[in-house]
PDB file of C-alpha atoms in Angstrom:
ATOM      1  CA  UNK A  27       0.000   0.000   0.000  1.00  0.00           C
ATOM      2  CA  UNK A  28       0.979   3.279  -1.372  1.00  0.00           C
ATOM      3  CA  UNK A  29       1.207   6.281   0.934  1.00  0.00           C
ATOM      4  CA  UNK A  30      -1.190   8.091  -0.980  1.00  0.00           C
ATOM      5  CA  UNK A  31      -3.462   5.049  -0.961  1.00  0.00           C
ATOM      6  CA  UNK A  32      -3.146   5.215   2.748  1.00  0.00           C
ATOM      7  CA  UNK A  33      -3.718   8.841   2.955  1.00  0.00           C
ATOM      8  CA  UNK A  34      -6.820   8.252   0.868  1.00  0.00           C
ATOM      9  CA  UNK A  35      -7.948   6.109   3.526  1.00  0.00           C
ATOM     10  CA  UNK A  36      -7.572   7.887   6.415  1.00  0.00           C
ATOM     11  CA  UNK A  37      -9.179  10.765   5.203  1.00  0.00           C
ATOM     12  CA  UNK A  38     -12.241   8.903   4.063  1.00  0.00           C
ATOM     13  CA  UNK A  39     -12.319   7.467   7.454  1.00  0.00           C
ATOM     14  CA  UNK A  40     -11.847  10.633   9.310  1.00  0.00           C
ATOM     15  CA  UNK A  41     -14.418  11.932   7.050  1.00  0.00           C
ATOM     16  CA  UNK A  42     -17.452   9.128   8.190  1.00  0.00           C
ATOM     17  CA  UNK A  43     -16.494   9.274  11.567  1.00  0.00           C
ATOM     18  CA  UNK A  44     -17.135  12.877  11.625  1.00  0.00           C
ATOM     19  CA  UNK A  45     -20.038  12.416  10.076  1.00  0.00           C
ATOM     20  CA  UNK A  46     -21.334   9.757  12.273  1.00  0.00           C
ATOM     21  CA  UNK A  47     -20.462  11.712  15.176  1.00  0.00           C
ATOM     22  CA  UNK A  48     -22.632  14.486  14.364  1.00  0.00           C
ATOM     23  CA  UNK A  49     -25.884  12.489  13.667  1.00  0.00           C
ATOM     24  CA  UNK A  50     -24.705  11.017  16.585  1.00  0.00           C
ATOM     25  CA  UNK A  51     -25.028  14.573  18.523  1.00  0.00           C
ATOM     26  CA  UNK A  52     -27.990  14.878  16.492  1.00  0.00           C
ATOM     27  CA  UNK A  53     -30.469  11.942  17.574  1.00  0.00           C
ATOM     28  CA  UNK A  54     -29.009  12.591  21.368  1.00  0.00           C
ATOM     29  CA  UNK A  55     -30.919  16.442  20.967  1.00  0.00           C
ATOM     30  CA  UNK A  56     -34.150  15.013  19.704  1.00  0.00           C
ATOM     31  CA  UNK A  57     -34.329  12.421  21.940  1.00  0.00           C
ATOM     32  CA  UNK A  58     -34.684  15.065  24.666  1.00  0.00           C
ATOM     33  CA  UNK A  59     -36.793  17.028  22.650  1.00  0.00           C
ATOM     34  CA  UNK A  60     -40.061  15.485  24.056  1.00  0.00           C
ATOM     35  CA  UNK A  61     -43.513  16.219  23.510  1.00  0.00           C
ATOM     36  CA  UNK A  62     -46.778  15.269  24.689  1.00  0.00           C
ATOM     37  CA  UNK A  63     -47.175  12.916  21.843  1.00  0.00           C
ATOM     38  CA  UNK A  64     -43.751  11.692  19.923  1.00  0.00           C
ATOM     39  CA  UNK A  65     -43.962   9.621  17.188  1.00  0.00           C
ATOM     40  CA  UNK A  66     -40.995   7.355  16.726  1.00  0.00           C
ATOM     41  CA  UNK A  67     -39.821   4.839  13.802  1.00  0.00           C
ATOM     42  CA  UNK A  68     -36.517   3.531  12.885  1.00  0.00           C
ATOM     43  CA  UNK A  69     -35.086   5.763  10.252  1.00  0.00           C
ATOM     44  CA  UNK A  70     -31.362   5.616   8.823  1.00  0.00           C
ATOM     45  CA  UNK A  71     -30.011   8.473  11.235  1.00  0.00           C
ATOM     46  CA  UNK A  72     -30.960   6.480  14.123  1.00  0.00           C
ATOM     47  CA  UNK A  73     -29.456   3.416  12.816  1.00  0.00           C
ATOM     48  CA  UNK A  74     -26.140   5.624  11.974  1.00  0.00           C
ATOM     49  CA  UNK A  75     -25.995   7.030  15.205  1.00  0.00           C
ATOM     50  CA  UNK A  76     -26.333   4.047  17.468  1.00  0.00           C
ATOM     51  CA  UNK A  77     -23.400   1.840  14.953  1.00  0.00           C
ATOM     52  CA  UNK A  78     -21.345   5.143  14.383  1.00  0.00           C
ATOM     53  CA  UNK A  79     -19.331   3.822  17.439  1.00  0.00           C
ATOM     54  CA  UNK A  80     -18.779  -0.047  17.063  1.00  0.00           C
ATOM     55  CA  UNK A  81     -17.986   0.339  13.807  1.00  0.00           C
ATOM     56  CA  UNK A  82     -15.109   2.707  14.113  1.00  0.00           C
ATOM     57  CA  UNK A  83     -13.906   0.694  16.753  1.00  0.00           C
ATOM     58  CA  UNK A  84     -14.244  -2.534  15.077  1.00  0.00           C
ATOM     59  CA  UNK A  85     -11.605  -1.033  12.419  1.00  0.00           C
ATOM     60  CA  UNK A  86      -9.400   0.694  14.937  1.00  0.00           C
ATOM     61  CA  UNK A  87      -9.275  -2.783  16.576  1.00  0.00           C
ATOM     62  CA  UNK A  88      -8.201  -3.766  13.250  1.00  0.00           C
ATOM     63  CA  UNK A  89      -5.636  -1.204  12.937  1.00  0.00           C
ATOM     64  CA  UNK A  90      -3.641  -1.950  16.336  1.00  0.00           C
ATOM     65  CA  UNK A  91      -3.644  -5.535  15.522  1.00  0.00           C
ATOM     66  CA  UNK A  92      -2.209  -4.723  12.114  1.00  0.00           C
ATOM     67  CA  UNK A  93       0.547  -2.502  14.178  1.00  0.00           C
ATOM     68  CA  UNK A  94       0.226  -4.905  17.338  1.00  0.00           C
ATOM     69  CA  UNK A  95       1.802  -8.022  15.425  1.00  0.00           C
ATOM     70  CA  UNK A  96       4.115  -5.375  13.686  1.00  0.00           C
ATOM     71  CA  UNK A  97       5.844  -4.494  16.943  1.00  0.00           C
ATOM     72  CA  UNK A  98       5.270  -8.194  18.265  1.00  0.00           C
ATOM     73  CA  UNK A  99       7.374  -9.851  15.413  1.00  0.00           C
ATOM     74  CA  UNK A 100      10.397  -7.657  17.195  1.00  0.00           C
ATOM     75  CA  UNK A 101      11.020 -10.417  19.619  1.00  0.00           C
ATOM     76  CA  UNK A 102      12.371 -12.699  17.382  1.00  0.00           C
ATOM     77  CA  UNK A 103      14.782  -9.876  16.351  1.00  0.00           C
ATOM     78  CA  UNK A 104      15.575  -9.571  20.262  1.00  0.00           C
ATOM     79  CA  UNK A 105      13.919  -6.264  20.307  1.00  0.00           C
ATOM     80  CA  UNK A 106      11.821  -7.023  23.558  1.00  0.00           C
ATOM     81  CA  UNK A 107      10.234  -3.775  24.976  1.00  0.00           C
ATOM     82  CA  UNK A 108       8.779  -3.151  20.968  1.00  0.00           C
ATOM     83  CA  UNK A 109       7.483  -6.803  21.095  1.00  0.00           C
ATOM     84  CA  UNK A 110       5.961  -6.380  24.754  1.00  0.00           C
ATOM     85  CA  UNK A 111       4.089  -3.268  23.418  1.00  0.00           C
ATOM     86  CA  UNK A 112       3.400  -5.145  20.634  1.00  0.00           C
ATOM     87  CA  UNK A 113       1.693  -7.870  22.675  1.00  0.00           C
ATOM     88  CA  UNK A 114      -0.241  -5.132  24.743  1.00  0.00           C
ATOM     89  CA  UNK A 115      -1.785  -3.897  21.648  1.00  0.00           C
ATOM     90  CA  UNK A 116      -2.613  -7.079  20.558  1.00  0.00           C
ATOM     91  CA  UNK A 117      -4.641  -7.660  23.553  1.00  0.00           C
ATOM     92  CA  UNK A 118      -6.560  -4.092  22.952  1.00  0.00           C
ATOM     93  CA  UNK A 119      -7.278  -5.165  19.641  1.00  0.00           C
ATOM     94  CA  UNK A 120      -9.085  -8.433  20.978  1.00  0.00           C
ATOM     95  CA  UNK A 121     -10.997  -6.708  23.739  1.00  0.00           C
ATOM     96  CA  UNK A 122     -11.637  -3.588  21.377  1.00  0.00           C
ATOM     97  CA  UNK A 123     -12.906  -6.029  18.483  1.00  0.00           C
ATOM     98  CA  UNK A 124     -14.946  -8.152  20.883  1.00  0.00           C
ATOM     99  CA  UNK A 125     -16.914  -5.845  22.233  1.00  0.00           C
ATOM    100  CA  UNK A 126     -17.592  -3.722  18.638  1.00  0.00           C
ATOM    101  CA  UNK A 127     -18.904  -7.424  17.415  1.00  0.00           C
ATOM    102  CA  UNK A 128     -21.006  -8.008  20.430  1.00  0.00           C
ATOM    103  CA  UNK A 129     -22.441  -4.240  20.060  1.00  0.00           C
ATOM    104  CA  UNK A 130     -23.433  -5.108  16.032  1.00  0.00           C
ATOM    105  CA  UNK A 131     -24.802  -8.380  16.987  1.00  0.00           C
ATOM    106  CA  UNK A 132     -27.167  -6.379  19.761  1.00  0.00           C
ATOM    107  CA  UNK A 133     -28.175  -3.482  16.756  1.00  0.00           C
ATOM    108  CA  UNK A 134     -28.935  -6.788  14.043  1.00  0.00           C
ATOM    109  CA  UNK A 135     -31.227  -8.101  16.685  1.00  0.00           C
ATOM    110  CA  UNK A 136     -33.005  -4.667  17.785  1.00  0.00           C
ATOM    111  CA  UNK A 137     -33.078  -4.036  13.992  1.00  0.00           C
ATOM    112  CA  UNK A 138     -35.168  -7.084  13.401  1.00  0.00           C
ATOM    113  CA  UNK A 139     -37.652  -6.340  16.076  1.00  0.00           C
ATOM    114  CA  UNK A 140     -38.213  -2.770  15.010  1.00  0.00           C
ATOM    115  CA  UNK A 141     -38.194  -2.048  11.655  1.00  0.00           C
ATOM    116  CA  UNK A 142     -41.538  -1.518   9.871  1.00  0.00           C
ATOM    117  CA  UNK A 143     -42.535  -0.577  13.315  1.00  0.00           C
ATOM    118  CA  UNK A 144     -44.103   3.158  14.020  1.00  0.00           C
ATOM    119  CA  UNK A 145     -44.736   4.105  17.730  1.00  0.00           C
ATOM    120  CA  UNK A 146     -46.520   7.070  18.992  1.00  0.00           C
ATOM    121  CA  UNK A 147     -46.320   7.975  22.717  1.00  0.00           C
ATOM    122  CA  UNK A 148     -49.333   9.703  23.841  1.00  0.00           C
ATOM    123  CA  UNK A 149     -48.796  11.277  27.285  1.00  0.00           C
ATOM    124  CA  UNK A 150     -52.047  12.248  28.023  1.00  0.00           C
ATOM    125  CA  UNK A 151     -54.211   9.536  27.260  1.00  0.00           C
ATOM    126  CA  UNK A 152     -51.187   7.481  28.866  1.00  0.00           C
ATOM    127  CA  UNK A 153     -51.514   5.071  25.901  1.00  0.00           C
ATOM    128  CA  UNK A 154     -48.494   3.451  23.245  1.00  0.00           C
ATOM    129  CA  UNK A 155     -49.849   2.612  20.039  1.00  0.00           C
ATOM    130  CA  UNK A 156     -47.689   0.189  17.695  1.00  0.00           C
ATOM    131  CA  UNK A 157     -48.435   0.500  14.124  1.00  0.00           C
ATOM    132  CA  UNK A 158     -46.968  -2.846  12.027  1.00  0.00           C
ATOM    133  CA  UNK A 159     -46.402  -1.137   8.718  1.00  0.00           C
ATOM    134  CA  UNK A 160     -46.374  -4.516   6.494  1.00  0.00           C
ATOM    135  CA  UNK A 161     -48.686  -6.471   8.513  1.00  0.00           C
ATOM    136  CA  UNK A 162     -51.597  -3.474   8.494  1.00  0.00           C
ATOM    137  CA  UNK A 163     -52.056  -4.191  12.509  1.00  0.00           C
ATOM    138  CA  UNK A 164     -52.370  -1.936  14.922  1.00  0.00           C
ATOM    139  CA  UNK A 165     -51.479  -2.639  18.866  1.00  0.00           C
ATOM    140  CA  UNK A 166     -52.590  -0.631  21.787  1.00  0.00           C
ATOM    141  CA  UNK A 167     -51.039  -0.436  24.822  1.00  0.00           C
ATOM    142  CA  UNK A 168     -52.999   1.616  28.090  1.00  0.00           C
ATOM    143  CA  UNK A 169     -51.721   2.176  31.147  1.00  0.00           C
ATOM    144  CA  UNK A 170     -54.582   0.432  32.945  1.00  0.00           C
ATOM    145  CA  UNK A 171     -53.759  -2.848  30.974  1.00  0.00           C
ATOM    146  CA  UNK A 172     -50.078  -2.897  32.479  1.00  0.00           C
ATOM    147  CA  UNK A 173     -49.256  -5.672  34.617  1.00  0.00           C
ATOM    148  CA  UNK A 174     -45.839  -5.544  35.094  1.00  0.00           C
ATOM    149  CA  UNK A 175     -43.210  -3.397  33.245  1.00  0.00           C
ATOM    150  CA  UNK A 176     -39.247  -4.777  33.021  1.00  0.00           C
ATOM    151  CA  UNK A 177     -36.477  -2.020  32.643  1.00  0.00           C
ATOM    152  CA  UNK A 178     -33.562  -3.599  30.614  1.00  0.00           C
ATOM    153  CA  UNK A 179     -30.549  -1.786  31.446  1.00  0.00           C
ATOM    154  CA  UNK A 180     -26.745  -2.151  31.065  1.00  0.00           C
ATOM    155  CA  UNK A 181     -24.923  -2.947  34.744  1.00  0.00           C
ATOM    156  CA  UNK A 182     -22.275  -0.915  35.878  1.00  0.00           C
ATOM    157  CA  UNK A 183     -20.457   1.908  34.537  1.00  0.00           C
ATOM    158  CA  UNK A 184     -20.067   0.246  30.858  1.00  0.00           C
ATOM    159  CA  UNK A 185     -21.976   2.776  28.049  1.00  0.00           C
ATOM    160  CA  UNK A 186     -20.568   2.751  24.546  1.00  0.00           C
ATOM    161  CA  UNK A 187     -20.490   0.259  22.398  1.00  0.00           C
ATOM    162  CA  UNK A 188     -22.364  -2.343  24.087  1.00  0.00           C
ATOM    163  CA  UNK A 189     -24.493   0.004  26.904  1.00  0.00           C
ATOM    164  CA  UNK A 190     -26.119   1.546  24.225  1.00  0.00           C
ATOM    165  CA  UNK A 191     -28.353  -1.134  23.536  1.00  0.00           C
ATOM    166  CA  UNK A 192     -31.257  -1.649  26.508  1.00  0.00           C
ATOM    167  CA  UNK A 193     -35.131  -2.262  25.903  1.00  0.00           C
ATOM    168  CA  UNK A 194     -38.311  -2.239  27.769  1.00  0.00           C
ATOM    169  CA  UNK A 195     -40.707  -4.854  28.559  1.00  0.00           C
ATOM    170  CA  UNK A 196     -44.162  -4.057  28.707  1.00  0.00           C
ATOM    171  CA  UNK A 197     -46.441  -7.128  30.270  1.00  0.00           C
ATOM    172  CA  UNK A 198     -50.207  -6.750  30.033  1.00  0.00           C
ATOM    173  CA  UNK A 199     -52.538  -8.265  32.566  1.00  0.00           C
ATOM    174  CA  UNK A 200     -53.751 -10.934  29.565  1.00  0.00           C
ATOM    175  CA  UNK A 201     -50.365 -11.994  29.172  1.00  0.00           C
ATOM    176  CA  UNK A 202     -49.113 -10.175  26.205  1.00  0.00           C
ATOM    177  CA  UNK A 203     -45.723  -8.464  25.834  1.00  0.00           C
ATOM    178  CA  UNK A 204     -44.462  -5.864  24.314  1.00  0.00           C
ATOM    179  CA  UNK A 205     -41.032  -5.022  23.573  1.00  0.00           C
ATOM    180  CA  UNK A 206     -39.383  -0.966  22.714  1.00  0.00           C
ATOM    181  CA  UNK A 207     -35.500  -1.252  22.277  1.00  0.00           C
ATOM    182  CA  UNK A 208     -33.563   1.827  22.344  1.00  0.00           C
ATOM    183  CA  UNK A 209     -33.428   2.194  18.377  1.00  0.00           C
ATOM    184  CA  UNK A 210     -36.551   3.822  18.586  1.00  0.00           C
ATOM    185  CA  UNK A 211     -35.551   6.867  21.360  1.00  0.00           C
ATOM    186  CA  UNK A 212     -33.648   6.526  24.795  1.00  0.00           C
ATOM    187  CA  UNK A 213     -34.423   3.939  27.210  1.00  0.00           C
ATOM    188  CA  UNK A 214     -34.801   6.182  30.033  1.00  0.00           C
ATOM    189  CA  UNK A 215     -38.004   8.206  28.114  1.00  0.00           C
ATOM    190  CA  UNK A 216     -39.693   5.715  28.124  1.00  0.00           C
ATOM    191  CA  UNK A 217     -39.539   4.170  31.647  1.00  0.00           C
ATOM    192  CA  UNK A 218     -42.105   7.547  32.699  1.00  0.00           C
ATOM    193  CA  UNK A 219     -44.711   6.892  30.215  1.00  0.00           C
ATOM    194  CA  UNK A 220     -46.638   4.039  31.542  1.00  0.00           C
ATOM    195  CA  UNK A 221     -46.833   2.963  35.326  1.00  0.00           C
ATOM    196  CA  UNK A 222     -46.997   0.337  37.058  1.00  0.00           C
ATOM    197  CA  UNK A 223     -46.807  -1.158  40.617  1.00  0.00           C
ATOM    198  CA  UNK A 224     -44.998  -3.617  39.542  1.00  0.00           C
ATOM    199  CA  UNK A 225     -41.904  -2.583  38.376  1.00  0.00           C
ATOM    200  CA  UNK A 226     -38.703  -4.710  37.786  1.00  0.00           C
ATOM    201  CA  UNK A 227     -35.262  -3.320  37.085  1.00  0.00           C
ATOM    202  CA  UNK A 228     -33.014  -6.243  35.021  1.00  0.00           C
ATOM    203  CA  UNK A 229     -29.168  -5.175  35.127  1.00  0.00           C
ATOM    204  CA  UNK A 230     -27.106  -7.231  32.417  1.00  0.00           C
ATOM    205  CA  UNK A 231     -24.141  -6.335  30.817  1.00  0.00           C
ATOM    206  CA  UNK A 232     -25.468  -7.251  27.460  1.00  0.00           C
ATOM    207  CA  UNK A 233     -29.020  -6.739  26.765  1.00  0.00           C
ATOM    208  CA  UNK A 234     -29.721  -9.650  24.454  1.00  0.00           C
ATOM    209  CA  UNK A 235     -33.691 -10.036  24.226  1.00  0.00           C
ATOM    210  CA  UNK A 236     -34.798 -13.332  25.048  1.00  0.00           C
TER     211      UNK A 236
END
């Protein structure tokens, strides 16, 4: 590789991440922007915002392993401190690259449960309506029909990539459940907007949905 090619590179990559970052900054200001009555569906902003992160991290990971085995192929020239540094980055890489694949894997599954899905949030009639776009089916959800609601959040101090991810469980009295992952707006908007007695707060590091 050239080092124009390279430079080519970089700058593209600068380029997206600055991009991303801004939608980013973006989505974060309209999901406090709230209403008496939001209307939310997965649109390609949100989906750029939320992966902005583990995919920029998934190639730096990529890029200290590249220099990691670099500076790790020094030991067998006796050069040990570039080789110990190269074994350090090495072990960034992995960690790095695990948890940008774990934080994909999370956004594939969300994806599937959200798209062609269009949620309003009506505050004042304390009501969620779910409108299935393909399937022409409408869901209603009152706060008088709650049962129980689950809060799905990430334990500890971990946020990006993996924290991002959390959902809410809403369980109705005949049994039915309903599911709003953080695609859609931030988790903590919509723990307000229906209550219930009977209120359960699930801590997991990842927030796979069962």
């Amino acid at each position: 590789m050239t080092e124009k090619q390279l430079n080519i590179i970089v700058t593209i990559w600068v380029a997206l991440f600055v991009t991303g970052t801004a939608i980013q900054l973006y989505q974060i200001r309209q999901d406090k922007n709230l209403k008496n009555k939001n209307t939310y569906q997965l649109n390609s902003l949100k989906q750029i915002s939320k992966l902005n992160f583990p995919i920029n991290l998934l190639l730096m990971s990529i890029g200290i392993l590249f220099l990691g085995l670099i500076a790790f192929s020094m030991l067998f020239k006796e050069l040990y401190i570039p080789g110990i540094i190269g074994l350090f980055l090495i072990l960034c890489s992995i960690i790095f690259g695990y948890y940008s694949i774990v934080a994909i894997l999370l956004h594939v599954q969300y994806y599937r449960l959200e798209k062609n899905r269009e949620i309003i949030f009506d505050t004042d009639k304390k009501e969620i309506i779910i409108k299935f776009s393909k399937k022409n089916k409408i869901e209603v959800i009152t706060e008088s029909d709650i049962s129980k609601i689950e809060i799905h959040q990430c334990s500890g101090n971990l946020r990006k990539p993996t924290g991002e991810y959390e959902f809410i469980r809403y369980i109705t009295k005949s049994g039915q459940i309903h599911t709003i992952t953080s695609l859609q707006t931030h988790i903590t908007n919509l723990i307000g907007m229906l209550k219930s007695r009977n209120k359960q707060y699930i801590y997991k590091q990842f927030n796979w949905i069962e």
